[in-house]
Amino acid sequence: MHRTRTRLGRGIGALIATATAAVGLAATPAAATPAAAGQTVQPGQTCTAADLGTRHPIIKSAEVAPTITHFKGWYVTEGSTGNQSVSTNTTETISVSVGLNGTVQGSFAVEALGSVGASLGLNVQVNYTHTSSTSQSISWNFRQPGYYGLYEGTKKVTGTYGSLNCNRSDAGGLNWTEGPDTGSYTTYTTLEEGAVRCEDKVPANSIMAKAQGLLDCGSPASTAKHPAGPVPSAQADQAKRDADNAATAAKAAQSMKITQAAKPAPRAALNCQPAVYKIDVPGKPLNWSAPLLANDGIRLRESTFFSAHLDNWRLCNVTERNGVIEASLWNWGNGGCATIPANIANQEQAYLTTATCGEDDLQRFYIYRDVPGSTKIGLQNKYTGSMMGHDRYADGELIRQYSSGRQDGTGTYTLTQV
């Protein structure tokens, strides 16, 4: 058996530890679990009103599975030992993703993947990247004849995350608590390439063992004499078909989700609370003002006689779970509901606008509140998980979504009844 090599140029560093094939992390955030090792904030820790518009990831589960991305069965005869360069076939393509994004955008995604790596003791990809979808050439020094599997592989890391948000606690004060927002992630470790034979003794749950499983060991190809060169592998072909089918199904599901978000079902009627609010910047005159034009967004404006109720909002179809309000924000001035445009919903800093009210999670917001007696709040879009905020305090500045919120406190607003 030959020693495998890692491709450091394709990862963020060398593999620093080995994980088992499946590692389940406790879903209870308060427990002393490995997940806590990668957390920047912990559930139950105190926070301040400036944190109402921010969020941090909490890793709820993680699974690590050795995965072969490229493979080729290869027979070496007495006359063909030594260095050879073999072109392998793609068996699976892995892309790094967090939540809705087919990519990695925003600080929340990077922090989530960093937490995954720290909790597992693995160096995982924390920026968008993917394994090659084209054939890979592997150079190897074959020292003895036999039936080999040449491979490139990695450890595929998948799981779910939640978000920690600042909110009032039953005991009084503000604490980091687990919010309703959840999602899934996929990433992978440093790529490794090598060659393995049927008779080699390899570590269980390793990348090499996974590659050995793709060899048709026990078939005539592995036991009888064979011409030097490629050997078909039925198991490798089936693995590729399975991976392709899974990728196709995932793309179809994501496409359907995007289509449904782009066409919200019409809402027969909104059950709005009678109170009317301004959503203000604390202690300052600018507040959320809905657009008059369909292609414009919600902006910071100062209320005047000419505001025409565009700065007046009602909370509609309100529910509450674990102290977190969920509501639609209906604008009195244009009759629309606050929403993130579906075609840019997966983008960091996508702007907030209004649209015809419908049954649509893009129009639903979680509202995190300061201690009783204070009107300060943070707002989070239910569909994207991002927090609402603004880049700078200025008249006409758009309200946008930020995956982790605005760490400078500019995502904290006041819900002022008028």
Coordinates of C-alpha atoms in Angstrom, one line a residue:
M1 CA 0.0 0.0 0.0
H2 CA 1.3 3.4 -0.9
R3 CA 1.1 6.5 1.2
T4 CA -1.6 9.0 0.1
R5 CA -1.0 12.7 -0.7
T6 CA -3.1 15.7 0.1
R7 CA -3.6 18.6 -2.3
L8 CA -2.9 21.6 -0.1
G9 CA -3.4 24.0 -2.9
R10 CA -7.1 23.3 -3.1
G11 CA -7.9 23.6 0.6
I12 CA -7.3 26.1 3.4
G13 CA -4.7 24.0 5.0
A14 CA -3.7 20.5 6.0
L15 CA -6.0 18.1 7.6
I16 CA -5.4 18.5 11.4
A17 CA -7.5 15.7 12.7
T18 CA -9.5 12.6 11.7
A19 CA -13.2 12.4 12.3
T20 CA -15.3 9.3 12.3
A21 CA -17.7 8.6 9.5
A22 CA -20.7 10.1 11.3
V23 CA -20.5 12.5 14.2
G24 CA -23.7 13.7 15.8
L25 CA -23.6 16.9 17.8
A26 CA -26.1 17.4 20.5
A27 CA -29.0 19.6 19.5
T28 CA -29.4 21.1 23.0
P29 CA -27.3 24.3 22.9
A30 CA -26.9 24.7 26.6
A31 CA -25.3 21.3 27.0
A32 CA -21.5 21.0 27.2
T33 CA -21.1 19.5 23.7
P34 CA -18.3 19.7 21.2
A35 CA -20.3 22.2 19.3
A36 CA -19.6 24.8 21.9
A37 CA -15.9 24.8 21.1
G38 CA -16.5 26.8 17.9
Q39 CA -19.1 29.2 19.2
T40 CA -18.2 32.9 19.5
V41 CA -21.2 33.5 21.8
Q42 CA -22.9 31.0 24.0
P43 CA -26.6 30.5 24.7
G44 CA -27.6 32.2 27.9
Q45 CA -24.9 34.8 27.8
T46 CA -26.0 38.4 28.3
C47 CA -26.3 40.8 25.3
T48 CA -27.2 44.5 24.9
A49 CA -29.8 46.4 23.0
A50 CA -27.2 47.1 20.3
D51 CA -27.2 43.3 19.6
L52 CA -30.9 43.1 18.9
G53 CA -30.2 43.4 15.2
T54 CA -27.5 40.7 15.1
R55 CA -27.3 36.9 15.0
H56 CA -24.7 34.2 15.4
P57 CA -24.8 30.6 14.2
I58 CA -25.1 27.6 16.5
I59 CA -24.2 24.2 15.1
K60 CA -27.0 21.7 15.8
S61 CA -25.7 18.6 14.0
A62 CA -22.8 17.5 11.9
E63 CA -22.0 14.4 9.9
V64 CA -18.6 13.6 8.4
A65 CA -18.4 11.0 5.6
P66 CA -15.4 10.1 3.4
T67 CA -16.3 10.8 -0.2
I68 CA -14.6 9.9 -3.4
T69 CA -14.7 12.7 -6.0
H70 CA -12.6 11.0 -8.7
F71 CA -11.8 7.3 -9.3
K72 CA -10.4 4.9 -11.9
G73 CA -9.8 1.2 -11.7
W74 CA -6.3 0.4 -13.0
Y75 CA -4.3 -2.8 -13.7
V76 CA -0.6 -2.8 -13.4
T77 CA 1.5 -5.6 -15.0
E78 CA 5.1 -6.6 -14.4
G79 CA 6.1 -4.4 -17.3
S80 CA 4.1 -1.4 -16.4
T81 CA 5.3 -0.6 -12.8
G82 CA 6.9 2.7 -12.0
N83 CA 5.6 6.2 -12.4
Q84 CA 2.4 6.6 -14.4
S85 CA -0.1 9.4 -14.9
V86 CA -3.7 8.2 -14.9
S87 CA -6.8 10.2 -15.8
T88 CA -9.6 9.5 -13.3
N89 CA -13.3 10.0 -13.8
T90 CA -15.5 12.3 -11.7
T91 CA -17.7 10.4 -9.2
E92 CA -19.1 13.3 -7.1
T93 CA -18.9 17.1 -7.1
I94 CA -19.2 18.8 -3.7
S95 CA -20.0 22.5 -3.4
V96 CA -19.8 24.5 -0.2
S97 CA -23.1 26.0 0.7
V98 CA -24.9 27.5 3.7
G99 CA -28.6 27.9 3.9
L100 CA -30.4 29.2 0.8
N101 CA -27.2 30.1 -1.0
G102 CA -25.7 27.9 -3.6
T103 CA -22.6 29.7 -2.6
V104 CA -21.3 31.3 0.6
Q105 CA -22.2 34.9 1.1
G106 CA -21.9 37.1 4.2
S107 CA -20.2 36.8 7.6
F108 CA -22.9 34.4 9.1
A109 CA -22.0 31.7 6.6
V110 CA -18.3 32.0 7.2
E111 CA -18.8 32.0 11.0
A112 CA -21.1 29.0 10.7
L113 CA -18.5 27.0 8.8
G114 CA -15.7 28.1 11.1
S115 CA -17.8 26.8 14.0
V116 CA -18.2 23.5 12.3
G117 CA -14.4 23.2 11.7
A118 CA -13.6 24.1 15.3
S119 CA -16.2 21.8 16.8
L120 CA -15.0 18.8 14.8
G121 CA -11.3 19.6 14.9
L122 CA -11.2 19.7 11.1
N123 CA -9.9 22.2 8.6
V124 CA -13.0 22.7 6.4
Q125 CA -13.6 25.0 3.5
V126 CA -15.1 28.3 4.8
N127 CA -15.5 30.1 1.5
Y128 CA -17.4 29.1 -1.6
T129 CA -15.5 26.4 -3.6
H130 CA -16.3 23.0 -5.1
T131 CA -14.4 19.9 -6.2
S132 CA -13.6 19.5 -9.8
S133 CA -16.3 18.3 -12.2
T134 CA -13.7 17.3 -14.8
S135 CA -11.4 14.4 -14.9
Q136 CA -8.3 14.6 -12.7
S137 CA -4.9 13.3 -13.6
I138 CA -3.1 11.5 -10.8
S139 CA 0.6 10.7 -11.0
W140 CA 1.6 7.6 -9.0
N141 CA 4.6 5.4 -8.5
F142 CA 3.4 1.8 -8.9
R143 CA 6.0 -0.4 -7.2
Q144 CA 4.3 -3.8 -7.8
P145 CA 1.8 -5.2 -10.2
G146 CA -1.9 -5.6 -9.2
Y147 CA -5.4 -4.2 -9.4
Y148 CA -5.5 -0.7 -8.1
G149 CA -8.1 2.0 -7.5
L150 CA -6.7 5.5 -8.1
Y151 CA -8.7 8.1 -6.3
E152 CA -9.1 11.7 -5.2
G153 CA -11.3 12.1 -2.2
T154 CA -12.2 14.3 0.8
K155 CA -14.4 14.2 3.9
K156 CA -17.8 15.6 3.2
V157 CA -19.2 17.6 6.1
T158 CA -23.0 18.2 6.3
G159 CA -25.4 19.2 9.0
T160 CA -27.8 21.8 10.4
Y161 CA -27.5 25.1 12.2
G162 CA -29.6 27.5 14.1
S163 CA -29.1 31.1 15.1
L164 CA -28.5 32.8 18.4
N165 CA -30.3 36.1 18.7
C166 CA -30.4 38.7 21.4
N167 CA -33.9 38.8 23.0
R168 CA -35.6 39.6 26.3
S169 CA -35.5 36.7 28.8
D170 CA -38.1 35.5 31.2
A171 CA -35.7 36.1 34.0
G172 CA -35.2 39.7 33.0
G173 CA -32.5 41.3 30.9
L174 CA -31.3 40.4 27.5
N175 CA -29.7 37.0 26.6
W176 CA -28.5 35.2 23.6
T177 CA -31.2 32.7 22.9
E178 CA -31.8 30.2 20.1
G179 CA -34.2 31.7 17.5
P180 CA -36.6 30.0 15.1
D181 CA -34.2 30.3 12.2
T182 CA -32.6 27.1 11.0
G183 CA -30.9 25.8 7.9
S184 CA -28.4 23.3 6.5
Y185 CA -24.8 23.4 5.3
T186 CA -22.3 21.4 3.2
T187 CA -18.6 21.7 3.2
Y188 CA -15.5 19.5 2.8
T189 CA -11.9 19.0 4.0
T190 CA -8.6 19.0 2.2
L191 CA -8.5 16.8 -0.9
E192 CA -6.5 13.7 -0.8
E193 CA -5.3 11.5 -3.6
G194 CA -3.8 8.0 -3.6
A195 CA -4.0 4.4 -4.8
V196 CA -5.3 1.4 -3.0
R197 CA -5.5 -2.4 -3.8
C198 CA -8.1 -5.0 -2.7
E199 CA -5.6 -6.7 -0.4
D200 CA -4.4 -3.6 1.3
K201 CA -5.3 -3.2 5.0
V202 CA -6.7 0.3 5.4
P203 CA -8.2 2.3 8.4
A204 CA -12.0 2.0 8.7
N205 CA -14.1 5.0 7.8
S206 CA -11.1 6.5 5.9
I207 CA -11.1 8.0 2.4
M208 CA -8.9 5.2 1.3
A209 CA -11.4 2.6 2.6
K210 CA -14.1 4.4 0.7
A211 CA -12.0 4.2 -2.5
Q212 CA -11.3 0.5 -1.8
G213 CA -15.1 -0.1 -1.7
L214 CA -15.4 1.2 -5.3
L215 CA -13.1 -1.6 -6.5
D216 CA -14.8 -4.6 -7.8
C217 CA -12.9 -6.9 -5.4
G218 CA -13.6 -10.5 -6.0
S219 CA -14.5 -10.0 -9.6
P220 CA -12.4 -11.5 -12.4
A221 CA -10.8 -8.1 -13.0
S222 CA -9.3 -8.2 -9.5
T223 CA -8.1 -11.8 -9.5
A224 CA -7.3 -12.8 -13.1
K225 CA -4.5 -11.5 -15.3
H226 CA -5.5 -8.4 -17.1
P227 CA -3.9 -6.1 -19.7
A228 CA -2.2 -3.0 -18.2
G229 CA -4.5 0.0 -18.1
P230 CA -8.1 0.9 -17.1
V231 CA -10.5 -1.6 -15.6
P232 CA -14.2 -0.9 -15.5
S233 CA -15.8 -0.8 -12.0
A234 CA -19.5 -1.4 -11.7
Q235 CA -19.5 -0.1 -8.1
A236 CA -17.8 3.1 -9.1
D237 CA -20.3 3.6 -12.0
Q238 CA -23.2 3.0 -9.6
A239 CA -21.8 5.5 -7.1
K240 CA -21.6 8.1 -9.8
R241 CA -25.2 7.5 -10.9
D242 CA -26.4 7.8 -7.3
A243 CA -24.5 11.1 -6.8
D244 CA -25.8 12.5 -10.0
N245 CA -29.4 11.6 -9.1
A246 CA -29.0 13.2 -5.6
A247 CA -27.6 16.4 -7.2
T248 CA -30.4 16.5 -9.7
A249 CA -33.1 16.1 -7.0
A250 CA -31.4 18.8 -4.8
K251 CA -31.4 21.3 -7.7
A252 CA -35.0 20.5 -8.6
A253 CA -36.1 21.1 -5.0
Q254 CA -34.2 24.4 -4.8
S255 CA -35.6 25.5 -8.1
M256 CA -39.1 24.7 -6.9
K257 CA -38.5 26.6 -3.6
I258 CA -37.3 29.7 -5.5
T259 CA -40.3 29.5 -7.9
Q260 CA -42.7 29.4 -5.0
A261 CA -41.0 32.3 -3.3
A262 CA -41.2 34.4 -6.5
K263 CA -45.0 33.8 -6.8
P264 CA -46.5 34.2 -3.3
A265 CA -50.0 32.9 -2.9
P266 CA -52.5 35.7 -2.6
R267 CA -53.7 36.4 0.9
A268 CA -57.5 36.7 1.4
A269 CA -57.2 39.2 4.3
L270 CA -54.7 40.4 6.8
N271 CA -55.5 40.2 10.5
C272 CA -53.8 43.4 11.5
Q273 CA -53.4 44.8 15.0
P274 CA -55.0 48.2 15.4
A275 CA -51.8 49.9 16.6
V276 CA -49.8 51.9 14.1
Y277 CA -46.1 52.2 14.4
K278 CA -43.0 54.0 13.1
I279 CA -39.9 52.0 12.8
D280 CA -37.3 54.6 14.0
V281 CA -33.6 54.8 14.3
P282 CA -33.3 55.2 18.1
G283 CA -33.1 58.8 19.3
K284 CA -33.0 60.1 15.7
P285 CA -35.6 61.5 13.3
L286 CA -35.2 59.1 10.4
N287 CA -37.4 56.1 10.1
W288 CA -38.5 53.4 7.7
S289 CA -40.5 54.8 4.7
A290 CA -42.1 52.6 2.1
P291 CA -41.6 53.3 -1.6
L292 CA -44.1 54.9 -4.0
L293 CA -42.5 53.2 -7.0
A294 CA -42.5 49.5 -7.4
N295 CA -38.8 49.3 -8.3
D296 CA -37.7 51.2 -5.3
G297 CA -37.0 50.1 -1.7
I298 CA -37.8 51.0 1.9
R299 CA -35.6 53.9 2.8
L300 CA -34.7 56.0 5.9
R301 CA -36.8 59.2 5.7
E302 CA -37.8 61.9 8.1
S303 CA -41.5 62.1 8.8
T304 CA -43.2 65.2 7.4
F305 CA -46.7 66.4 6.5
F306 CA -46.1 64.9 3.0
S307 CA -45.2 61.4 4.2
A308 CA -48.7 60.2 3.3
H309 CA -48.6 57.4 5.8
L310 CA -45.6 55.7 4.0
D311 CA -43.8 55.7 7.4
N312 CA -46.8 54.1 9.2
W313 CA -46.7 50.3 9.7
R314 CA -49.0 47.7 11.3
L315 CA -48.2 44.2 12.6
C316 CA -50.4 41.6 10.9
N317 CA -51.1 37.9 11.3
V318 CA -49.0 38.1 14.5
T319 CA -47.9 34.9 16.3
E320 CA -45.5 34.4 19.2
R321 CA -43.3 31.5 20.1
N322 CA -40.7 31.4 22.9
G323 CA -40.9 35.1 23.3
V324 CA -40.2 35.9 19.6
I325 CA -42.9 37.7 17.6
E326 CA -43.5 36.7 14.0
A327 CA -45.5 39.2 11.9
S328 CA -46.1 40.7 8.5
L329 CA -45.3 44.4 8.2
W330 CA -48.2 46.2 6.4
N331 CA -47.6 49.7 5.2
W332 CA -50.5 52.1 5.5
G333 CA -49.3 54.4 2.7
N334 CA -49.0 52.0 -0.2
G335 CA -51.0 48.9 1.1
G336 CA -48.1 46.6 0.6
C337 CA -46.1 44.3 2.9
A338 CA -42.4 44.5 3.6
T339 CA -40.5 41.9 1.7
I340 CA -37.1 40.9 0.2
P341 CA -37.4 40.6 -3.6
A342 CA -37.4 36.9 -4.5
N343 CA -34.9 37.3 -7.3
I344 CA -32.2 38.7 -5.0
A345 CA -33.2 37.0 -1.7
N346 CA -30.0 34.9 -1.6
Q347 CA -27.8 38.0 -1.8
E348 CA -26.0 39.7 1.0
Q349 CA -27.2 43.3 1.4
A350 CA -30.4 42.7 -0.8
Y351 CA -32.7 45.7 -0.2
L352 CA -36.1 45.6 1.5
T353 CA -39.1 46.7 -0.4
T354 CA -42.9 46.3 -0.4
A355 CA -45.1 44.0 -2.5
T356 CA -48.7 42.8 -2.7
C357 CA -49.3 40.9 0.6
G358 CA -49.4 37.2 0.2
E359 CA -48.7 33.9 1.9
D360 CA -44.9 34.2 1.6
D361 CA -42.1 33.7 4.2
L362 CA -40.2 36.5 2.4
Q363 CA -42.9 38.8 3.9
R364 CA -42.6 37.4 7.4
F365 CA -40.3 38.8 10.1
Y366 CA -39.2 37.7 13.5
I367 CA -39.1 40.6 16.0
Y368 CA -36.6 40.5 18.9
R369 CA -37.4 42.9 21.7
D370 CA -35.6 44.7 24.4
V371 CA -36.5 44.5 28.1
P372 CA -40.1 45.5 28.9
G373 CA -40.6 49.2 28.9
S374 CA -38.2 49.7 26.0
T375 CA -39.4 49.9 22.4
K376 CA -36.0 48.8 20.8
I377 CA -36.2 45.8 18.5
G378 CA -34.3 43.8 15.9
L379 CA -35.9 42.4 12.8
Q380 CA -35.1 39.2 11.0
N381 CA -36.5 37.9 7.7
K382 CA -38.0 34.5 8.2
Y383 CA -37.1 33.1 4.7
T384 CA -33.5 34.3 4.4
G385 CA -32.6 34.4 8.1
S386 CA -30.9 37.7 7.6
M387 CA -31.2 40.7 9.9
M388 CA -32.4 44.1 8.7
G389 CA -30.2 47.1 9.0
H390 CA -28.7 50.1 7.1
D391 CA -25.2 50.8 5.9
R392 CA -25.1 54.4 7.2
Y393 CA -27.4 56.9 8.8
A394 CA -28.5 59.1 6.0
D395 CA -31.7 60.4 4.4
G396 CA -32.7 58.0 1.6
E397 CA -30.5 55.2 2.7
L398 CA -31.9 51.8 1.8
I399 CA -32.9 49.2 4.4
R400 CA -31.0 46.0 3.6
Q401 CA -30.5 42.5 4.8
Y402 CA -27.2 41.4 6.5
S403 CA -26.6 37.8 7.2
S404 CA -25.1 38.4 10.7
G405 CA -26.7 41.8 11.2
R406 CA -25.0 45.1 11.7
Q407 CA -22.4 44.6 14.4
D408 CA -22.2 48.4 15.0
G409 CA -25.8 48.5 16.4
T410 CA -27.3 50.1 13.2
G411 CA -29.7 47.1 13.0
T412 CA -31.4 48.1 16.2
Y413 CA -34.6 50.1 15.7
T414 CA -37.5 51.3 17.9
L415 CA -41.1 50.3 17.3
T416 CA -42.8 53.6 18.2
Q417 CA -46.6 53.7 18.4
V418 CA -48.2 56.7 16.8

